[in-house]
């Protein structure tokens, strides 16, 4: 009985994570890649400026992924 309950909880968590990824994370990834592409299109920028620009583009997604990971770790 406990195993069945644990299985239902696990399935619910997996479903929630998949929904979050599908509805939010993918959009953030698209935004990040488009932003990064714009950084690379700046031919006047130095290599370091382009790298910093790309890192700024990646920061919101990295923060979101860190939050999701932290919440899942706390849940476990």
mmCIF file of N, CA and C in Angstrom:
data_model
loop_
_atom_site.group_PDB
_atom_site.id
_atom_site.type_symbol
_atom_site.label_atom_id
_atom_site.label_comp_id
_atom_site.label_asym_id
_atom_site.label_seq_id
_atom_site.Cartn_x
_atom_site.Cartn_y
_atom_site.Cartn_z
ATOM 1 N N UNK A 1 0.811 -1.190 0.000
ATOM 2 C CA UNK A 1 0.000 0.000 0.000
ATOM 3 C C UNK A 1 0.856 1.255 0.000
ATOM 4 N N UNK A 2 1.906 1.267 0.828
ATOM 5 C CA UNK A 2 2.811 2.419 0.870
ATOM 6 C C UNK A 2 3.540 2.571 -0.462
ATOM 7 N N UNK A 3 3.874 1.443 -1.074
ATOM 8 C CA UNK A 3 4.557 1.503 -2.364
ATOM 9 C C UNK A 3 3.661 2.119 -3.431
ATOM 10 N N UNK A 4 2.383 1.807 -3.390
ATOM 11 C CA UNK A 4 1.443 2.378 -4.358
ATOM 12 C C UNK A 4 1.326 3.881 -4.172
ATOM 13 N N UNK A 5 1.265 4.308 -2.920
ATOM 14 C CA UNK A 5 1.186 5.744 -2.629
ATOM 15 C C UNK A 5 2.463 6.444 -3.080
ATOM 16 N N UNK A 6 3.590 5.820 -2.811
ATOM 17 C CA UNK A 6 4.871 6.387 -3.229
ATOM 18 C C UNK A 6 4.933 6.488 -4.749
ATOM 19 N N UNK A 7 4.434 5.487 -5.430
ATOM 20 C CA UNK A 7 4.412 5.505 -6.895
ATOM 21 C C UNK A 7 3.537 6.628 -7.425
ATOM 22 N N UNK A 8 2.390 6.856 -6.779
ATOM 23 C CA UNK A 8 1.509 7.943 -7.210
ATOM 24 C C UNK A 8 2.154 9.302 -6.992
ATOM 25 N N UNK A 9 2.836 9.447 -5.870
ATOM 26 C CA UNK A 9 3.541 10.711 -5.594
ATOM 27 C C UNK A 9 4.637 10.934 -6.625
ATOM 28 N N UNK A 10 5.403 9.886 -6.895
ATOM 29 C CA UNK A 10 6.488 9.980 -7.879
ATOM 30 C C UNK A 10 5.939 10.355 -9.253
ATOM 31 N N UNK A 11 4.839 9.736 -9.646
ATOM 32 C CA UNK A 11 4.236 10.030 -10.948
ATOM 33 C C UNK A 11 3.734 11.472 -10.997
ATOM 34 N N UNK A 12 3.166 11.944 -9.898
ATOM 35 C CA UNK A 12 2.675 13.324 -9.849
ATOM 36 C C UNK A 12 3.821 14.326 -9.945
ATOM 37 N N UNK A 13 4.923 14.029 -9.271
ATOM 38 C CA UNK A 13 6.093 14.915 -9.327
ATOM 39 C C UNK A 13 6.664 14.941 -10.745
ATOM 40 N N UNK A 14 6.793 13.780 -11.351
ATOM 41 C CA UNK A 14 7.315 13.707 -12.715
ATOM 42 C C UNK A 14 6.415 14.462 -13.687
ATOM 43 N N UNK A 15 5.121 14.333 -13.513
ATOM 44 C CA UNK A 15 4.172 15.038 -14.372
ATOM 45 C C UNK A 15 4.305 16.550 -14.197
ATOM 46 N N UNK A 16 4.443 16.988 -12.957
ATOM 47 C CA UNK A 16 4.591 18.421 -12.689
ATOM 48 C C UNK A 16 5.874 18.964 -13.308
ATOM 49 N N UNK A 17 6.955 18.223 -13.179
ATOM 50 C CA UNK A 17 8.247 18.662 -13.736
ATOM 51 C C UNK A 17 8.161 18.705 -15.261
ATOM 52 N N UNK A 18 7.541 17.705 -15.861
ATOM 53 C CA UNK A 18 7.404 17.697 -17.319
ATOM 54 C C UNK A 18 6.547 18.867 -17.792
ATOM 55 N N UNK A 19 5.478 19.165 -17.076
ATOM 56 C CA UNK A 19 4.634 20.308 -17.427
ATOM 57 C C UNK A 19 5.388 21.618 -17.298
ATOM 58 N N UNK A 20 6.152 21.749 -16.237
ATOM 59 C CA UNK A 20 6.961 22.953 -16.027
ATOM 60 C C UNK A 20 7.967 23.120 -17.154
ATOM 61 N N UNK A 21 8.618 22.025 -17.523
ATOM 62 C CA UNK A 21 9.605 22.084 -18.604
ATOM 63 C C UNK A 21 8.933 22.461 -19.923
ATOM 64 N N UNK A 22 7.824 21.830 -20.212
ATOM 65 C CA UNK A 22 7.132 22.050 -21.479
ATOM 66 C C UNK A 22 6.573 23.472 -21.574
ATOM 67 N N UNK A 23 5.989 23.960 -20.503
ATOM 68 C CA UNK A 23 5.285 25.240 -20.540
ATOM 69 C C UNK A 23 6.159 26.455 -20.250
ATOM 70 N N UNK A 24 7.247 26.264 -19.509
ATOM 71 C CA UNK A 24 8.042 27.428 -19.105
ATOM 72 C C UNK A 24 9.515 27.338 -19.507
ATOM 73 N N UNK A 25 10.141 26.222 -19.171
ATOM 74 C CA UNK A 25 11.584 26.093 -19.407
ATOM 75 C C UNK A 25 11.906 26.155 -20.896
ATOM 76 N N UNK A 26 11.111 25.494 -21.726
ATOM 77 C CA UNK A 26 11.384 25.526 -23.177
ATOM 78 C C UNK A 26 11.296 26.943 -23.723
ATOM 79 N N UNK A 27 10.321 27.709 -23.254
ATOM 80 C CA UNK A 27 10.208 29.106 -23.699
ATOM 81 C C UNK A 27 11.433 29.895 -23.268
ATOM 82 N N UNK A 28 11.886 29.642 -22.042
ATOM 83 C CA UNK A 28 13.086 30.326 -21.555
ATOM 84 C C UNK A 28 14.310 29.922 -22.368
ATOM 85 N N UNK A 29 14.382 28.652 -22.761
ATOM 86 C CA UNK A 29 15.500 28.194 -23.582
ATOM 87 C C UNK A 29 15.477 28.894 -24.940
ATOM 88 N N UNK A 30 14.318 29.008 -25.533
ATOM 89 C CA UNK A 30 14.211 29.699 -26.817
ATOM 90 C C UNK A 30 14.659 31.140 -26.712
ATOM 91 N N UNK A 31 14.219 31.797 -25.648
ATOM 92 C CA UNK A 31 14.618 33.189 -25.410
ATOM 93 C C UNK A 31 16.129 33.288 -25.240
ATOM 94 N N UNK A 32 16.693 32.349 -24.484
ATOM 95 C CA UNK A 32 18.139 32.359 -24.251
ATOM 96 C C UNK A 32 18.914 32.182 -25.557
ATOM 97 N N UNK A 33 18.487 31.223 -26.385
ATOM 98 C CA UNK A 33 19.209 30.979 -27.633
ATOM 99 C C UNK A 33 19.084 32.159 -28.595
ATOM 100 N N UNK A 34 17.898 32.762 -28.668
ATOM 101 C CA UNK A 34 17.748 33.930 -29.549
ATOM 102 C C UNK A 34 18.602 35.096 -29.051
ATOM 103 N N UNK A 35 18.615 35.299 -27.742
ATOM 104 C CA UNK A 35 19.442 36.356 -27.153
ATOM 105 C C UNK A 35 20.923 36.090 -27.450
ATOM 106 N N UNK A 36 21.355 34.846 -27.266
ATOM 107 C CA UNK A 36 22.753 34.488 -27.517
ATOM 108 C C UNK A 36 23.119 34.697 -28.984
ATOM 109 N N UNK A 37 22.186 34.370 -29.880
ATOM 110 C CA UNK A 37 22.448 34.577 -31.309
ATOM 111 C C UNK A 37 22.646 36.063 -31.601
ATOM 112 N N UNK A 38 21.833 36.918 -30.961
ATOM 113 C CA UNK A 38 22.007 38.367 -31.161
ATOM 114 C C UNK A 38 23.372 38.824 -30.655
ATOM 115 N N UNK A 39 23.842 38.230 -29.568
ATOM 116 C CA UNK A 39 25.182 38.563 -29.059
ATOM 117 C C UNK A 39 26.237 38.248 -30.117
ATOM 118 N N UNK A 40 26.098 37.103 -30.746
ATOM 119 C CA UNK A 40 27.081 36.659 -31.732
ATOM 120 C C UNK A 40 27.019 37.473 -33.021
ATOM 121 N N UNK A 41 25.892 38.098 -33.276
ATOM 122 C CA UNK A 41 25.743 38.901 -34.490
ATOM 123 C C UNK A 41 26.406 40.267 -34.371
ATOM 124 N N UNK A 42 26.812 40.658 -33.166
ATOM 125 C CA UNK A 42 27.444 41.963 -32.953
ATOM 126 C C UNK A 42 28.909 41.880 -33.371
ATOM 127 N N UNK A 43 29.183 42.252 -34.595
ATOM 128 C CA UNK A 43 30.551 42.136 -35.118
ATOM 129 C C UNK A 43 31.501 43.177 -34.534
ATOM 130 N N UNK A 44 30.953 44.208 -33.899
ATOM 131 C CA UNK A 44 31.807 45.230 -33.299
ATOM 132 C C UNK A 44 32.261 44.841 -31.893
ATOM 133 N N UNK A 45 31.623 43.840 -31.298
ATOM 134 C CA UNK A 45 31.954 43.442 -29.926
ATOM 135 C C UNK A 45 33.209 42.580 -29.895
ATOM 136 N N UNK A 46 33.932 42.707 -28.791
ATOM 137 C CA UNK A 46 35.104 41.846 -28.605
ATOM 138 C C UNK A 46 34.644 40.450 -28.193
ATOM 139 N N UNK A 47 35.571 39.518 -28.228
ATOM 140 C CA UNK A 47 35.261 38.149 -27.840
ATOM 141 C C UNK A 47 34.750 38.106 -26.393
ATOM 142 N N UNK A 48 35.384 38.894 -25.507
ATOM 143 C CA UNK A 48 34.969 38.926 -24.104
ATOM 144 C C UNK A 48 33.578 39.535 -23.954
ATOM 145 N N UNK A 49 33.278 40.577 -24.722
ATOM 146 C CA UNK A 49 31.951 41.198 -24.653
ATOM 147 C C UNK A 49 30.871 40.235 -25.111
ATOM 148 N N UNK A 50 31.165 39.499 -26.170
ATOM 149 C CA UNK A 50 30.205 38.511 -26.662
ATOM 150 C C UNK A 50 29.994 37.437 -25.605
ATOM 151 N N UNK A 51 31.063 36.977 -24.984
ATOM 152 C CA UNK A 51 30.951 35.944 -23.954
ATOM 153 C C UNK A 51 30.115 36.450 -22.776
ATOM 154 N N UNK A 52 30.351 37.681 -22.336
ATOM 155 C CA UNK A 52 29.568 38.250 -21.228
ATOM 156 C C UNK A 52 28.099 38.384 -21.620
ATOM 157 N N UNK A 53 27.849 38.785 -22.835
ATOM 158 C CA UNK A 53 26.486 38.907 -23.342
ATOM 159 C C UNK A 53 25.784 37.549 -23.301
ATOM 160 N N UNK A 54 26.458 36.529 -23.771
ATOM 161 C CA UNK A 54 25.881 35.182 -23.764
ATOM 162 C C UNK A 54 25.603 34.728 -22.336
ATOM 163 N N UNK A 55 26.520 35.018 -21.421
ATOM 164 C CA UNK A 55 26.317 34.641 -20.017
ATOM 165 C C UNK A 55 25.102 35.355 -19.433
ATOM 166 N N UNK A 56 24.898 36.630 -19.800
ATOM 167 C CA UNK A 56 23.711 37.367 -19.337
ATOM 168 C C UNK A 56 22.444 36.729 -19.890
ATOM 169 N N UNK A 57 22.502 36.269 -21.131
ATOM 170 C CA UNK A 57 21.346 35.610 -21.739
ATOM 171 C C UNK A 57 21.011 34.311 -21.023
ATOM 172 N N UNK A 58 22.019 33.610 -20.558
ATOM 173 C CA UNK A 58 21.827 32.308 -19.933
ATOM 174 C C UNK A 58 21.399 32.425 -18.471
ATOM 175 N N UNK A 59 21.665 33.546 -17.823
ATOM 176 C CA UNK A 59 21.435 33.678 -16.382
ATOM 177 C C UNK A 59 19.993 33.385 -15.944
ATOM 178 N N UNK A 60 18.965 33.929 -16.596
ATOM 179 C CA UNK A 60 17.599 33.636 -16.119
ATOM 180 C C UNK A 60 17.249 32.152 -16.167
ATOM 181 N N UNK A 61 17.652 31.469 -17.218
ATOM 182 C CA UNK A 61 17.384 30.033 -17.328
ATOM 183 C C UNK A 61 18.154 29.274 -16.255
ATOM 184 N N UNK A 62 19.399 29.636 -16.034
ATOM 185 C CA UNK A 62 20.209 28.955 -15.020
ATOM 186 C C UNK A 62 19.582 29.136 -13.634
ATOM 187 N N UNK A 63 19.083 30.347 -13.342
ATOM 188 C CA UNK A 63 18.422 30.582 -12.050
ATOM 189 C C UNK A 63 17.164 29.728 -11.924
ATOM 190 N N UNK A 64 16.365 29.674 -12.977
ATOM 191 C CA UNK A 64 15.130 28.879 -12.942
ATOM 192 C C UNK A 64 15.448 27.404 -12.730
ATOM 193 N N UNK A 65 16.442 26.901 -13.432
ATOM 194 C CA UNK A 65 16.807 25.490 -13.286
ATOM 195 C C UNK A 65 17.335 25.210 -11.881
ATOM 196 N N UNK A 66 18.077 26.145 -11.315
ATOM 197 C CA UNK A 66 18.590 25.975 -9.952
ATOM 198 C C UNK A 66 17.448 25.941 -8.946
ATOM 199 N N UNK A 67 16.439 26.761 -9.156
ATOM 200 C CA UNK A 67 15.284 26.770 -8.255
ATOM 201 C C UNK A 67 14.537 25.448 -8.334
ATOM 202 N N UNK A 68 14.293 24.974 -9.541
ATOM 203 C CA UNK A 68 13.594 23.698 -9.708
ATOM 204 C C UNK A 68 14.385 22.578 -9.040
ATOM 205 N N UNK A 69 15.680 22.541 -9.268
ATOM 206 C CA UNK A 69 16.525 21.506 -8.663
ATOM 207 C C UNK A 69 16.478 21.587 -7.147
ATOM 208 N N UNK A 70 16.591 22.792 -6.612
ATOM 209 C CA UNK A 70 16.557 22.977 -5.157
ATOM 210 C C UNK A 70 15.224 22.531 -4.566
ATOM 211 N N UNK A 71 14.135 22.897 -5.218
ATOM 212 C CA UNK A 71 12.811 22.499 -4.720
ATOM 213 C C UNK A 71 12.645 20.995 -4.754
ATOM 214 N N UNK A 72 13.114 20.353 -5.806
ATOM 215 C CA UNK A 72 13.012 18.890 -5.883
ATOM 216 C C UNK A 72 13.859 18.209 -4.805
ATOM 217 N N UNK A 73 15.030 18.764 -4.549
ATOM 218 C CA UNK A 73 15.889 18.198 -3.497
ATOM 219 C C UNK A 73 15.241 18.346 -2.130
ATOM 220 N N UNK A 74 14.613 19.501 -1.876
ATOM 221 C CA UNK A 74 13.944 19.697 -0.591
ATOM 222 C C UNK A 74 12.750 18.758 -0.447
ATOM 223 N N UNK A 75 12.042 18.533 -1.564
ATOM 224 C CA UNK A 75 10.869 17.654 -1.544
ATOM 225 C C UNK A 75 11.282 16.226 -1.177
ATOM 226 N N UNK A 76 12.421 15.801 -1.701
ATOM 227 C CA UNK A 76 12.873 14.434 -1.434
ATOM 228 C C UNK A 76 13.304 14.313 0.010
#
